Coordinates of C-alpha atoms (C1' of nucleotides) in Angstrom, one line a residue:
Chain A
M1 CA -70.0 68.8 38.4
T2 CA -67.2 66.6 37.2
T3 CA -64.2 68.1 35.6
E4 CA -64.5 68.5 31.8
I5 CA -61.7 66.5 30.1
E6 CA -61.0 66.8 26.5
I7 CA -60.5 63.3 24.9
K8 CA -59.8 63.7 21.4
P9 CA -57.1 61.3 20.2
T10 CA -56.2 61.7 16.5
E11 CA -56.6 58.7 14.1
S12 CA -53.0 57.6 14.4
E13 CA -53.2 57.9 18.2
L14 CA -56.2 55.8 18.3
E15 CA -54.4 53.0 16.2
I16 CA -51.8 53.1 18.9
L17 CA -54.2 53.3 21.9
Q18 CA -55.9 50.2 20.6
I19 CA -52.8 48.3 20.7
L20 CA -51.8 49.6 24.2
W21 CA -55.2 48.6 25.5
E22 CA -54.8 45.2 24.1
K23 CA -51.2 44.4 25.3
K24 CA -50.9 46.7 28.4
R25 CA -47.3 47.4 28.4
C26 CA -45.4 47.9 25.0
T27 CA -42.1 49.3 23.8
V28 CA -42.2 51.4 20.7
R29 CA -41.0 48.5 18.7
D30 CA -43.8 46.3 19.9
V31 CA -46.3 49.0 18.8
H32 CA -44.5 49.7 15.6
E33 CA -44.5 46.0 14.6
V34 CA -48.3 45.8 15.0
L35 CA -48.8 49.0 13.2
T36 CA -46.8 48.0 10.2
Q37 CA -48.7 44.9 9.7
N38 CA -51.4 47.0 8.0
R39 CA -49.7 50.0 6.7
E40 CA -46.2 51.5 5.9
A41 CA -44.5 53.6 8.5
G42 CA -41.1 54.5 9.6
Y43 CA -40.0 53.6 13.0
T44 CA -39.1 57.2 14.2
T45 CA -42.6 58.0 13.0
T46 CA -44.2 55.7 15.5
L47 CA -41.7 56.9 18.2
K48 CA -42.5 60.4 17.7
L49 CA -46.2 59.7 17.9
M50 CA -45.8 58.0 21.0
Q51 CA -43.7 60.8 22.4
I52 CA -46.4 63.3 21.5
M53 CA -48.9 61.1 23.1
H54 CA -46.9 61.2 26.2
E55 CA -46.7 65.0 26.2
K56 CA -50.4 65.0 25.9
G57 CA -50.9 62.6 28.7
L58 CA -52.4 59.9 26.7
V59 CA -49.9 57.3 27.7
A60 CA -47.5 56.9 30.7
R61 CA -43.8 55.6 30.1
D62 CA -41.2 54.0 32.2
T63 CA -37.8 55.4 31.2
S64 CA -35.8 53.5 33.8
S65 CA -34.1 51.3 31.2
K66 CA -32.8 52.5 27.8
T67 CA -35.9 50.9 26.1
H68 CA -39.0 52.8 27.3
I69 CA -42.1 50.9 28.3
Y70 CA -45.3 52.6 27.5
K71 CA -48.9 52.1 28.6
A72 CA -52.2 53.7 28.1
L73 CA -53.3 56.4 30.5
V74 CA -56.8 57.0 29.0
N75 CA -59.5 54.6 29.8
Q76 CA -60.7 52.4 26.9
Q77 CA -64.4 52.6 27.8
R78 CA -64.5 56.2 28.5
T79 CA -62.7 57.1 25.4
Q80 CA -64.9 54.9 23.3
Q81 CA -68.1 56.3 24.9
H82 CA -66.8 59.8 24.3
L83 CA -66.2 59.1 20.6
V84 CA -69.4 57.3 20.0
S85 CA -71.4 60.2 21.7
R86 CA -69.5 62.7 19.3
M87 CA -70.4 60.7 16.2
I88 CA -74.0 60.4 17.2
N89 CA -74.2 64.1 17.7
N90 CA -71.9 65.0 14.7
V91 CA -73.3 62.5 12.1
F92 CA -76.8 61.3 13.3
N93 CA -78.2 64.5 14.7
G94 CA -78.3 63.0 18.2
S95 CA -80.0 59.8 17.4
A96 CA -78.4 56.8 18.9
S97 CA -80.8 54.3 17.4
R98 CA -80.3 55.7 13.9
M99 CA -76.6 55.0 14.4
V100 CA -77.2 51.5 15.7
M101 CA -79.4 50.6 12.8
Q102 CA -76.8 52.0 10.4
A103 CA -74.0 50.0 12.0
L104 CA -75.9 46.9 12.1
G105 CA -77.5 47.0 8.6
N106 CA -74.1 47.4 7.1
H107 CA -71.4 45.6 9.3
K108 CA -73.0 42.1 9.1
A109 CA -72.8 41.0 12.6
S110 CA -72.9 37.3 13.3
K111 CA -76.1 35.6 14.9
E112 CA -74.2 35.4 18.2
E113 CA -73.6 39.2 18.2
L114 CA -77.0 40.0 17.3
D115 CA -78.4 37.8 20.1
A116 CA -75.9 39.4 22.4
I117 CA -77.3 42.7 21.5
K118 CA -81.0 41.5 22.0
Q119 CA -80.1 40.3 25.4
Y120 CA -78.6 43.7 26.2
L121 CA -81.7 45.6 25.0
D122 CA -83.8 43.2 27.0
D123 CA -81.8 44.0 30.2
L124 CA -82.0 47.7 29.4
S125 CA -85.8 47.5 29.2
N126 CA -86.2 45.6 32.4
K127 CA -84.2 48.2 34.5
Chain B
M1 CA -65.3 45.7 -7.9
T2 CA -66.7 49.1 -7.3
T3 CA -64.7 52.2 -7.5
E4 CA -63.1 53.2 -4.2
I5 CA -64.2 56.7 -3.1
E6 CA -62.8 58.5 -0.2
I7 CA -65.5 60.0 1.9
K8 CA -63.9 62.0 4.5
P9 CA -65.5 65.2 5.4
T10 CA -63.9 67.1 8.2
E11 CA -65.9 67.9 11.4
S12 CA -66.9 71.4 10.0
E13 CA -67.9 70.1 6.8
L14 CA -70.1 67.4 8.4
E15 CA -71.9 70.2 10.4
I16 CA -72.7 71.9 7.0
L17 CA -73.5 68.6 5.3
Q18 CA -76.2 67.9 8.1
I19 CA -77.8 71.2 7.5
L20 CA -77.8 70.7 3.8
W21 CA -79.3 67.1 4.2
E22 CA -82.1 68.6 6.1
K23 CA -82.9 71.6 4.1
K24 CA -82.0 70.4 0.6
R25 CA -81.2 73.8 -1.0
C26 CA -79.4 76.5 1.0
T27 CA -77.6 79.9 0.6
V28 CA -74.3 80.4 2.5
R29 CA -76.5 82.8 4.8
D30 CA -79.0 80.0 5.4
V31 CA -76.3 77.6 6.5
H32 CA -74.5 80.3 8.5
E33 CA -77.5 81.1 10.4
V34 CA -78.1 77.6 11.7
L35 CA -74.3 77.1 12.3
T36 CA -74.2 80.2 14.6
Q37 CA -77.1 78.9 16.7
N38 CA -74.5 76.9 18.5
R39 CA -71.2 78.4 18.2
E40 CA -69.4 81.5 16.9
A41 CA -68.3 81.9 13.4
G42 CA -67.7 84.7 11.0
Y43 CA -69.7 84.8 7.7
T44 CA -66.6 84.5 5.4
T45 CA -65.6 81.5 7.5
T46 CA -68.7 79.7 6.5
L47 CA -68.5 80.9 3.0
K48 CA -65.0 79.7 2.7
L49 CA -65.8 76.2 3.9
M50 CA -68.7 76.0 1.6
Q51 CA -66.3 77.0 -1.4
I52 CA -63.8 74.4 -0.1
M53 CA -66.6 71.8 -0.1
H54 CA -67.5 72.7 -3.7
E55 CA -63.9 72.2 -4.7
K56 CA -63.8 68.8 -3.1
G57 CA -67.1 67.9 -4.8
L58 CA -69.0 67.5 -1.6
V59 CA -71.6 70.0 -2.7
A60 CA -73.1 71.4 -5.8
R61 CA -73.9 75.0 -6.4
D62 CA -76.2 77.1 -8.6
T63 CA -74.3 80.3 -9.5
S64 CA -76.9 81.6 -12.0
S65 CA -77.9 84.5 -9.6
K66 CA -75.6 86.5 -7.3
T67 CA -76.4 84.6 -4.3
H68 CA -75.4 81.1 -4.9
I69 CA -77.6 78.1 -3.9
Y70 CA -75.9 75.0 -2.4
K71 CA -77.0 71.5 -2.2
A72 CA -75.3 68.3 -0.9
L73 CA -73.7 66.0 -3.4
V74 CA -72.8 63.3 -1.1
N75 CA -75.3 60.8 0.0
Q76 CA -76.3 60.9 3.7
Q77 CA -76.8 57.2 4.1
R78 CA -73.5 56.4 2.3
T79 CA -71.6 58.9 4.2
Q80 CA -73.0 57.8 7.6
Q81 CA -72.4 54.3 6.6
H82 CA -68.8 55.0 5.8
L83 CA -68.1 56.9 9.0
V84 CA -69.6 54.4 11.2
S85 CA -67.6 51.7 9.5
R86 CA -64.5 53.6 10.0
M87 CA -65.3 54.1 13.7
I88 CA -66.0 50.4 14.3
N89 CA -62.6 49.7 13.0
N90 CA -60.7 52.4 14.4
V91 CA -62.3 52.5 17.8
F92 CA -63.8 49.0 18.4
N93 CA -61.4 46.8 16.7
G94 CA -64.0 46.0 14.0
S95 CA -66.8 44.8 16.5
A96 CA -70.0 46.4 15.6
S97 CA -71.9 44.8 18.6
R98 CA -69.4 46.4 20.8
M99 CA -70.1 49.7 19.5
V100 CA -73.8 49.4 19.5
M101 CA -73.7 48.4 23.2
Q102 CA -71.5 51.2 24.1
A103 CA -73.8 53.6 22.1
L104 CA -77.0 52.3 23.8
G105 CA -75.6 52.1 27.3
N106 CA -74.7 55.6 27.4
H107 CA -76.9 57.6 25.2
K108 CA -80.1 56.7 26.9
A109 CA -82.5 55.9 24.0
S110 CA -86.2 56.0 24.6
K111 CA -88.4 53.1 24.9
E112 CA -89.7 53.6 21.5
E113 CA -86.1 53.7 20.1
L114 CA -85.2 50.5 21.9
D115 CA -88.3 48.8 20.5
A116 CA -87.4 50.1 17.1
I117 CA -84.0 48.6 17.4
K118 CA -85.3 45.3 18.6
Q119 CA -87.7 45.3 15.6
Y120 CA -85.0 45.9 13.3
L121 CA -82.9 43.1 15.0
D122 CA -85.8 40.6 14.5
D123 CA -86.2 41.5 10.9
L124 CA -82.4 41.0 10.4
S125 CA -82.5 37.6 12.0
N126 CA -85.4 36.5 9.8
K127 CA -83.7 37.3 6.6
Chain C
dA1 C1' -78.4 108.6 -8.0
dT2 C1' -76.0 107.5 -4.0
dA3 C1' -75.1 105.1 0.1
dA4 C1' -75.7 101.0 2.8
dA5 C1' -76.0 96.2 2.7
dT6 C1' -74.9 91.9 0.8
dC7 C1' -72.4 88.9 -1.6
dT8 C1' -68.2 86.3 -3.7
dA9 C1' -63.2 85.6 -4.5
dC10 C1' -58.9 85.4 -2.6
dG11 C1' -54.8 85.4 0.1
dA12 C1' -52.8 84.9 4.4
dA13 C1' -52.4 83.6 9.2
dT14 C1' -52.6 80.1 12.7
dG15 C1' -52.8 75.6 14.5
dT16 C1' -52.2 70.9 14.3
dA17 C1' -51.2 66.1 12.5
dT18 C1' -48.0 63.5 10.2
dT19 C1' -43.8 62.1 8.5
dC20 C1' -39.0 61.5 8.5
dG21 C1' -33.9 62.6 8.7
dT22 C1' -30.0 63.3 11.5
dA23 C1' -27.4 63.1 15.7
dC24 C1' -26.1 60.9 19.3
dA25 C1' -26.1 57.4 23.3
dA26 C1' -26.4 52.7 24.8
dT27 C1' -26.2 47.9 24.0
dG28 C1' -24.9 43.4 21.9
dC29 C1' -21.7 40.7 19.7
dA30 C1' -17.6 39.1 16.9
Chain D
dT1 C1' -12.1 46.5 21.8
dG2 C1' -14.5 47.9 17.9
dC3 C1' -18.4 47.8 15.0
dA4 C1' -23.3 46.9 14.0
dT5 C1' -27.7 47.3 16.0
dT6 C1' -31.2 49.4 18.5
dG7 C1' -32.9 53.1 20.9
dT8 C1' -34.2 58.3 22.1
dA9 C1' -34.2 63.3 21.2
dC10 C1' -35.1 66.8 18.2
dG11 C1' -36.0 69.7 14.4
dA12 C1' -38.0 70.4 10.2
dA13 C1' -40.9 69.6 6.2
dT14 C1' -45.3 68.8 4.5
dA15 C1' -50.3 68.7 4.5
dC16 C1' -54.4 70.1 5.8
dA17 C1' -58.2 72.5 8.6
dT18 C1' -59.8 76.6 10.3
dT19 C1' -60.4 81.4 10.6
dC20 C1' -60.9 85.8 9.0
dG21 C1' -59.6 90.4 6.6
dT22 C1' -59.9 93.0 2.4
dA23 C1' -61.2 94.0 -2.1
dG24 C1' -64.5 94.5 -5.4
dA25 C1' -69.1 93.5 -7.5
dT26 C1' -74.1 93.6 -7.2
dT27 C1' -78.3 94.6 -5.2
dT28 C1' -81.4 97.3 -2.2
dA29 C1' -83.4 101.2 -0.1
dT30 C1' -83.6 106.2 0.6

DNA sequence: ATAAATCTACGAATGTATTCGTACAATGCA
DNA sequence: TGCATTGTACGAATACATTCGTAGATTTAT
């Protein structure tokens, strides 16, 4: 039996995690700059969020120089996995396929994406 | 341009919505009974939640008799759609196909489900 | 008719997310 | 050197979700 870990980043934390997953090592300012491309936010707000994420163990930070360097501690795949599973249960009564169809019906994937998914499905079937 | 509506039920509200989507017309007790099959909750807690949902316009209620009758006001499809889209953006950087693969890789769909999805994909391609 | 059960309304406590102001230290530059 | 800039720490305000106790009305059963 594996140890149960609660992976439950808030929405703001997820925004930041996505940036950290992308860019590996970031200062608060790095993150803040990306964040404010989309929406308004004060610098100390971003700072505070990242400090809280550190308390929670979502990120690690290197404090050896004045400007701290952050990186994600939680695994991208595992986190995504966890969140998708929760949504399947919470919103789709446990039916993965229903969610998949809902996602594809709406979100207009490109032909390449659709082909990739088909390929993936074939691989799954032949295992 | 369509009117922008914020669909953002909380987790508890989603639990209740799922019950209402399933059973159409419910009393608080009906909902409460289903709810407490899984977890602990006081009756007035469920009541309060449903009252708040009413304030928010998530549900309608018939108060003509002492025991009120509730039904969902928000559409199941639309709500699911909205939540899936948000997750794709929040967690998968906007890539629907990534989420789909994550969902299928984990949540072990049955052969029937996989076939249904393939069929669905073919239909999408041929449109 | 009276007591028990069932229901709604309401307020309050608790927990957590989010936002930002202020203080103060370190750094960079004129 | 002295001032502006950039950074962290911290506390506090606000908002919202969640939980439940209590009061009072209505219904049901004895």
